Short mmCIF file of C-alpha atoms and ligand atoms in Angstrom, two decimals:
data_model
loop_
_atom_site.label_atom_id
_atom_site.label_comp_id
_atom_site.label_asym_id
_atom_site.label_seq_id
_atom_site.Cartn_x
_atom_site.Cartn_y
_atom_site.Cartn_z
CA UNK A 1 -15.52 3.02 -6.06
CA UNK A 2 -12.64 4.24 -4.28
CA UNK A 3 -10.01 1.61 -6.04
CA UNK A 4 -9.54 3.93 -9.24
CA UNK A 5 -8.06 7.46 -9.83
CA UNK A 6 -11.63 8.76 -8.90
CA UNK A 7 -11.03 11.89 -10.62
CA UNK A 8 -11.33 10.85 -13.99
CA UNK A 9 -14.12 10.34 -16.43
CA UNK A 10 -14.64 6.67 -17.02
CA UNK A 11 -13.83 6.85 -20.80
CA UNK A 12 -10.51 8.58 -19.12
CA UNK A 13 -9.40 5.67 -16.93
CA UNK A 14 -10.70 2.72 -19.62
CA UNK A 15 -8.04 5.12 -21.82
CA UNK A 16 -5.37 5.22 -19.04
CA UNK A 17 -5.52 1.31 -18.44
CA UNK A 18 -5.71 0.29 -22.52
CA UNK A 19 -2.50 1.85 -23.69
CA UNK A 20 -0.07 1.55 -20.14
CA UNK A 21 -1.85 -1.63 -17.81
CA UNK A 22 0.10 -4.25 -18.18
CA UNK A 23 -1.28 -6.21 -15.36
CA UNK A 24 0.09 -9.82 -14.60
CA UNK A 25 -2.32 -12.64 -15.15
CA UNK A 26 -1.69 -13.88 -11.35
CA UNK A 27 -2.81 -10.39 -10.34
CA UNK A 28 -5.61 -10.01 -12.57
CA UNK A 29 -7.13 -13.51 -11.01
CA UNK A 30 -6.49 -12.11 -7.57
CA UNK A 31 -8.22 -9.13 -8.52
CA UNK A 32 -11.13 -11.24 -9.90
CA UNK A 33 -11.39 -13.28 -6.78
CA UNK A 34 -11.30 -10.65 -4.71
CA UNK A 35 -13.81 -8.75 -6.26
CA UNK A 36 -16.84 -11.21 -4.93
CA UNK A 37 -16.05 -9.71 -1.74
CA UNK A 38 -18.13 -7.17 -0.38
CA UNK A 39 -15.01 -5.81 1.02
CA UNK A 40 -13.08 -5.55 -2.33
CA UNK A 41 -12.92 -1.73 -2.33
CA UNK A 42 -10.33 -2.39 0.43
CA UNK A 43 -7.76 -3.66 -2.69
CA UNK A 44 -5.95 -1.18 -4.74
CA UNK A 45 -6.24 -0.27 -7.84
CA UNK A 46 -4.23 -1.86 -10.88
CA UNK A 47 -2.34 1.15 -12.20
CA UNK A 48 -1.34 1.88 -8.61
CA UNK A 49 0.11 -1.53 -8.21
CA UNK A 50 1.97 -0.88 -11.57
CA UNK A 51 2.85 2.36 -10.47
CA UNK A 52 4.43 0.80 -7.32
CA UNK A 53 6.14 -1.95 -8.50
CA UNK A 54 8.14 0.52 -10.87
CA UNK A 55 9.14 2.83 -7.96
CA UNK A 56 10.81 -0.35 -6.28
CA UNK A 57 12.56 -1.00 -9.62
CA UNK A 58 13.54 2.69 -9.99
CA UNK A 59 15.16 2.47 -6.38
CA UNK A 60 16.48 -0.95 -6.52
CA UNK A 61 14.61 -1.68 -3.29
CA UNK A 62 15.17 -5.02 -1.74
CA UNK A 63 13.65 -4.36 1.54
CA UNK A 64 9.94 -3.25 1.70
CA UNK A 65 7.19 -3.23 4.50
CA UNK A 66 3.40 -3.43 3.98
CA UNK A 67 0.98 -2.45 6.81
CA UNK A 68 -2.31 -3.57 5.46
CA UNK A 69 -2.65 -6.54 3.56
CA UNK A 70 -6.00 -7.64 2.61
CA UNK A 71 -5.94 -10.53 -0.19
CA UNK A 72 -2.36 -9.82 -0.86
CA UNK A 73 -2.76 -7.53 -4.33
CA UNK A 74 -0.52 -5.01 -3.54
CA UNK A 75 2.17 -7.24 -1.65
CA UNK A 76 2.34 -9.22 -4.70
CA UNK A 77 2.22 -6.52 -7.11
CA UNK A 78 5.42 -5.42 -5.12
CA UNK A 79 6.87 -9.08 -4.65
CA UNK A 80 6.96 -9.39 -8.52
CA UNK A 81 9.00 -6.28 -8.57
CA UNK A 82 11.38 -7.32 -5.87
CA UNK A 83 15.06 -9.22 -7.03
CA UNK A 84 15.12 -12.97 -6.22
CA UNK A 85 16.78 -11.72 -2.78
CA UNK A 86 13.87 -8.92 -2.37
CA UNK A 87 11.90 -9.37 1.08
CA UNK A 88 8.49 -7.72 2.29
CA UNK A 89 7.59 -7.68 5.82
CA UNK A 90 3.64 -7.53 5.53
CA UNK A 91 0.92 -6.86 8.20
CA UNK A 92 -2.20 -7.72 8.89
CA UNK A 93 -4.68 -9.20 11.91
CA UNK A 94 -6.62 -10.81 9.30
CA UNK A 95 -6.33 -14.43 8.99
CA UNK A 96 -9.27 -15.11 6.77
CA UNK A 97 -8.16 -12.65 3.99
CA UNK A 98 -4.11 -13.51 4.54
CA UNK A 99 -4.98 -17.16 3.50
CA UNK A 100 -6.21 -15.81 0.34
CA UNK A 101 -2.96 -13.83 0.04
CA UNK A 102 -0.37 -17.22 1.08
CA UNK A 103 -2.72 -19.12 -1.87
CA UNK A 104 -1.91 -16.40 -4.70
CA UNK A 105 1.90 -15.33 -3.60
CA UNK A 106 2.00 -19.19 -3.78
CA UNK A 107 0.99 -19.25 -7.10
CA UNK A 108 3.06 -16.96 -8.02
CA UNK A 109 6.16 -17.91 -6.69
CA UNK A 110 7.09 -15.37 -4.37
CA UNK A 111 6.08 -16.85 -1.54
CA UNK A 112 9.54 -16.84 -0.23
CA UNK A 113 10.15 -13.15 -0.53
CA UNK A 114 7.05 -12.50 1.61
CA UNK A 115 7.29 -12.77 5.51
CA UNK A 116 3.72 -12.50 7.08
CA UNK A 117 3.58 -11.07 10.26
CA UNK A 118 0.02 -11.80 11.35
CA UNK A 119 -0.81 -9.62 14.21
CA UNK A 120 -1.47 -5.65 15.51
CA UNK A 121 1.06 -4.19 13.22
CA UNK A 122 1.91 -1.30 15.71
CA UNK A 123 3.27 -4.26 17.41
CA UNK A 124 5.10 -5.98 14.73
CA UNK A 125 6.79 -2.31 13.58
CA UNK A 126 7.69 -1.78 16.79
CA UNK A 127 9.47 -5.16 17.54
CA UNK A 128 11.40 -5.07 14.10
CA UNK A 129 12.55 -1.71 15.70
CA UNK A 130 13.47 -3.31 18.89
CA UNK A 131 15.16 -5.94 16.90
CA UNK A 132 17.80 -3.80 15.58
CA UNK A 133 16.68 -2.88 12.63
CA UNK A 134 16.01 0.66 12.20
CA UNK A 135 17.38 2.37 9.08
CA UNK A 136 17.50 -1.10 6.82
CA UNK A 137 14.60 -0.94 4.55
CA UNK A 138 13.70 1.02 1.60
CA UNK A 139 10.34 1.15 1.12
CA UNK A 140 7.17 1.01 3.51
CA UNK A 141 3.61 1.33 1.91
CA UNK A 142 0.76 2.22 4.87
CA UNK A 143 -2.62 0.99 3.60
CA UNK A 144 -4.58 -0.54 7.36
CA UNK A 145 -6.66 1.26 9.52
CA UNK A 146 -6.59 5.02 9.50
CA UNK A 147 -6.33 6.21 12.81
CA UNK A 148 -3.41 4.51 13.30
CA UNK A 149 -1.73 6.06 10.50
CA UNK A 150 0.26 8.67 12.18
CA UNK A 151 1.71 5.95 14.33
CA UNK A 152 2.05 3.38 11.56
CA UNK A 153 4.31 6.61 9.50
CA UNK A 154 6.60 7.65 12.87
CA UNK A 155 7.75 3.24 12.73
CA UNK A 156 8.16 3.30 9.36
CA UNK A 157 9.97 6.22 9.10
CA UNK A 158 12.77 4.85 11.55
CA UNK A 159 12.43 1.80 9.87
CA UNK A 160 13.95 3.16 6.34
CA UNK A 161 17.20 4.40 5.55
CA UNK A 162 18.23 7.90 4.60
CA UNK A 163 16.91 8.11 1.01
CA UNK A 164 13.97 5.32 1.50
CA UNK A 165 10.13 6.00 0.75
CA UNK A 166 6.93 5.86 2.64
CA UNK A 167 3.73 5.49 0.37
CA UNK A 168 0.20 6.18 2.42
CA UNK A 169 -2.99 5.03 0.69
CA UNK A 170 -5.93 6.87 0.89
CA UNK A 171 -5.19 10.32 1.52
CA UNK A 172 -7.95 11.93 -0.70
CA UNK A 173 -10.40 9.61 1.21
CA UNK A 174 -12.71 9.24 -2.12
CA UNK A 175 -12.31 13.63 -1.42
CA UNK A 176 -14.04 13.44 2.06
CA UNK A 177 -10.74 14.95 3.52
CA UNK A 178 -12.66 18.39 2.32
CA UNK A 179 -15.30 17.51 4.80
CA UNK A 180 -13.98 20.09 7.28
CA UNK A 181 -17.64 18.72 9.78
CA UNK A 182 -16.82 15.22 9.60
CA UNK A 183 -17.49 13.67 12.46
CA UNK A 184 -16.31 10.53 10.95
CA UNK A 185 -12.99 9.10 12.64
CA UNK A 186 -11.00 7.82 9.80
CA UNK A 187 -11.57 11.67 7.74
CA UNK A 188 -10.55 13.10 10.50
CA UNK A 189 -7.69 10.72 10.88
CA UNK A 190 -6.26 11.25 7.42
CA UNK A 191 -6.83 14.93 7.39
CA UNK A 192 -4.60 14.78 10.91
CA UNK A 193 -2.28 13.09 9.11
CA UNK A 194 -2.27 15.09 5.52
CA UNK A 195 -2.04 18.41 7.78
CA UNK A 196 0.80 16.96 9.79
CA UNK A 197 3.25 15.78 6.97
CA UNK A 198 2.59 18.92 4.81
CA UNK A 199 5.09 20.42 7.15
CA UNK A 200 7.40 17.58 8.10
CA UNK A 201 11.29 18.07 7.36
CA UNK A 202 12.45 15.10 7.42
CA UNK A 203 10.88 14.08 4.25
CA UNK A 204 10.20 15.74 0.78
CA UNK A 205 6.28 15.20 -0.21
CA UNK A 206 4.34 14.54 -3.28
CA UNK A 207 0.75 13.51 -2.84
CA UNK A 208 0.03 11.74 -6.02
CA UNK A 209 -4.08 12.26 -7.11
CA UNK A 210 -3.75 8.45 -7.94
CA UNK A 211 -6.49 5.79 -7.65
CA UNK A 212 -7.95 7.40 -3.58
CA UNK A 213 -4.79 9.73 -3.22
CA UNK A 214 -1.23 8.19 -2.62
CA UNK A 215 1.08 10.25 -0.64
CA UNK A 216 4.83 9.87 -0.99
CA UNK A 217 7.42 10.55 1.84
CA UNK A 218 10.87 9.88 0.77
CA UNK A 219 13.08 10.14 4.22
CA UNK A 220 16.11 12.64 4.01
N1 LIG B 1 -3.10 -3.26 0.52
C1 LIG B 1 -4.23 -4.17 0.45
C2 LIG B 1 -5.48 -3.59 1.06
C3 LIG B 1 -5.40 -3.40 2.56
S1 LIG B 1 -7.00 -3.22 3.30
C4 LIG B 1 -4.48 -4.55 -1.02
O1 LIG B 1 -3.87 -4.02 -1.92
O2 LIG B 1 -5.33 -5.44 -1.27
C5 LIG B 1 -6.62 -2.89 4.99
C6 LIG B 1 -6.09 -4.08 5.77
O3 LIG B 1 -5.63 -3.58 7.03
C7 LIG B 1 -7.14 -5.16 6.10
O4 LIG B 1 -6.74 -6.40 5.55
C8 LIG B 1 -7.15 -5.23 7.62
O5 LIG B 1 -7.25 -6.54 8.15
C9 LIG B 1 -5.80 -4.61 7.98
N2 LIG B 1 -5.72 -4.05 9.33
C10 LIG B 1 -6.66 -3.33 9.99
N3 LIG B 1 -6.21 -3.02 11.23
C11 LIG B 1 -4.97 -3.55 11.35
C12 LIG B 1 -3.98 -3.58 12.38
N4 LIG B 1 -4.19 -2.96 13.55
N5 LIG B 1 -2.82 -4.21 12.15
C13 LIG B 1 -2.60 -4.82 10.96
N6 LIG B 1 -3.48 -4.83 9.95
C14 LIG B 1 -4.65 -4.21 10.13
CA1 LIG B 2 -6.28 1.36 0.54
#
């Protein structure tokens, strides 16, 4: 299980998500369907989804990027947070799973608010930077393939204005980031990227022990 806060007891969590989950019934369902997968450790967790959609409210975000999109939880978590004007730019390669995604953001009515770039998101990041638009969005949340993290945080960081927020999933790695012999190229990809943000000015840091370890980047 790497989808919930894997440091707590499971009488802990079941606690945690009885008295504050409030998880939309569109979301639950997606979480359900996904969860046949064999893949479906890939989706977030619930309370981080919550936890998301109130930092968008909190900062009145209207323009958010997602690299990593899987069956759409977390871009729809976000979407539901988002004003009627609110867009995402999301990014996956994965057409199979992004269907499942357009179905449920369809249900939901947000499919509007959701612009699906389906493609090598390096390349996507990098041509909405080449477009002009560096410094106009407010939130990014990194959550695709590991080793291209550091890349994935240098776009996004140019993409958001003064003020805006990276979140990066994963960064406790289910706590294999203490694995100092990994030869593993993900761990050794996140701890990279842990060690190179702890000392990064241009951003204040928090990495939040939530769900697999969700590090927060807010650009200054
Ligand atoms: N945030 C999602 C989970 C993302 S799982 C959720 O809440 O459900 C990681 C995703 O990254 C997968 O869907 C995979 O297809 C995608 N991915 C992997 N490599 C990628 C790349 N180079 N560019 C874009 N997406 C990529
Ligand atoms: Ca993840």
């Amino acid at each position: 299980m790497t989808n919930k806060s894997f440091t707590l007891s499971d009488r802990l969590y079941n606690y945690v998500c009885d008295v504050s989950l409030r998880e939309p019934p569109l979301l639950r369902q997606l979480r359900e369907h996904t969860a046949k997968r064999d893949d479906a450790n890939m989706q977030i967790a619930p309370e981080q989804g919550q936890f998301m959609a109130l930092l968008l409210q909190l900062m009145q975000a209207r323009r958010v990027i997602e690299v990593g999109v899987y069956t759409g939880y977390s871009s729809l978590a976000m979407a539901l947070a988002l004003p009627r004007d609110g867009r995402i730019l999301a990014c996956d390669i994965n057409p199979e799973t992004a269907e499942i995604a357009r179905s449920f953001w369809a249900r939901a009515e947000v499919f509007d608010k959701i612009d699906l770039r389906l493609g090598p998101a390096l390349a996507t990041l990098d041509a909405e930077v080449a477009a002009g638009n560096a410094g106009g969005y407010d939130f990014a949340f990194i959550d695709a393939d590991k080793t291209s993290y550091a890349d994935y945080y240098e776009r996004c960081l140019a993409l958001l204005r003064p003020g805006g927020l990276v979140a990066v999933d994963n960064t406790l790695w289910s706590g294999r980031v203490l694995d100092t012999h990994s030869d593993d190229e993900d761990t050794s990809a996140i701890q990279a990227f842990n060690n190179r943000v702890a000392g990064d000015e241009r951003v204040d840091i928090c990495l939040l022990p939530l769900a697999d370890g969700l590090t927060l980047l807010r650009k200054r």
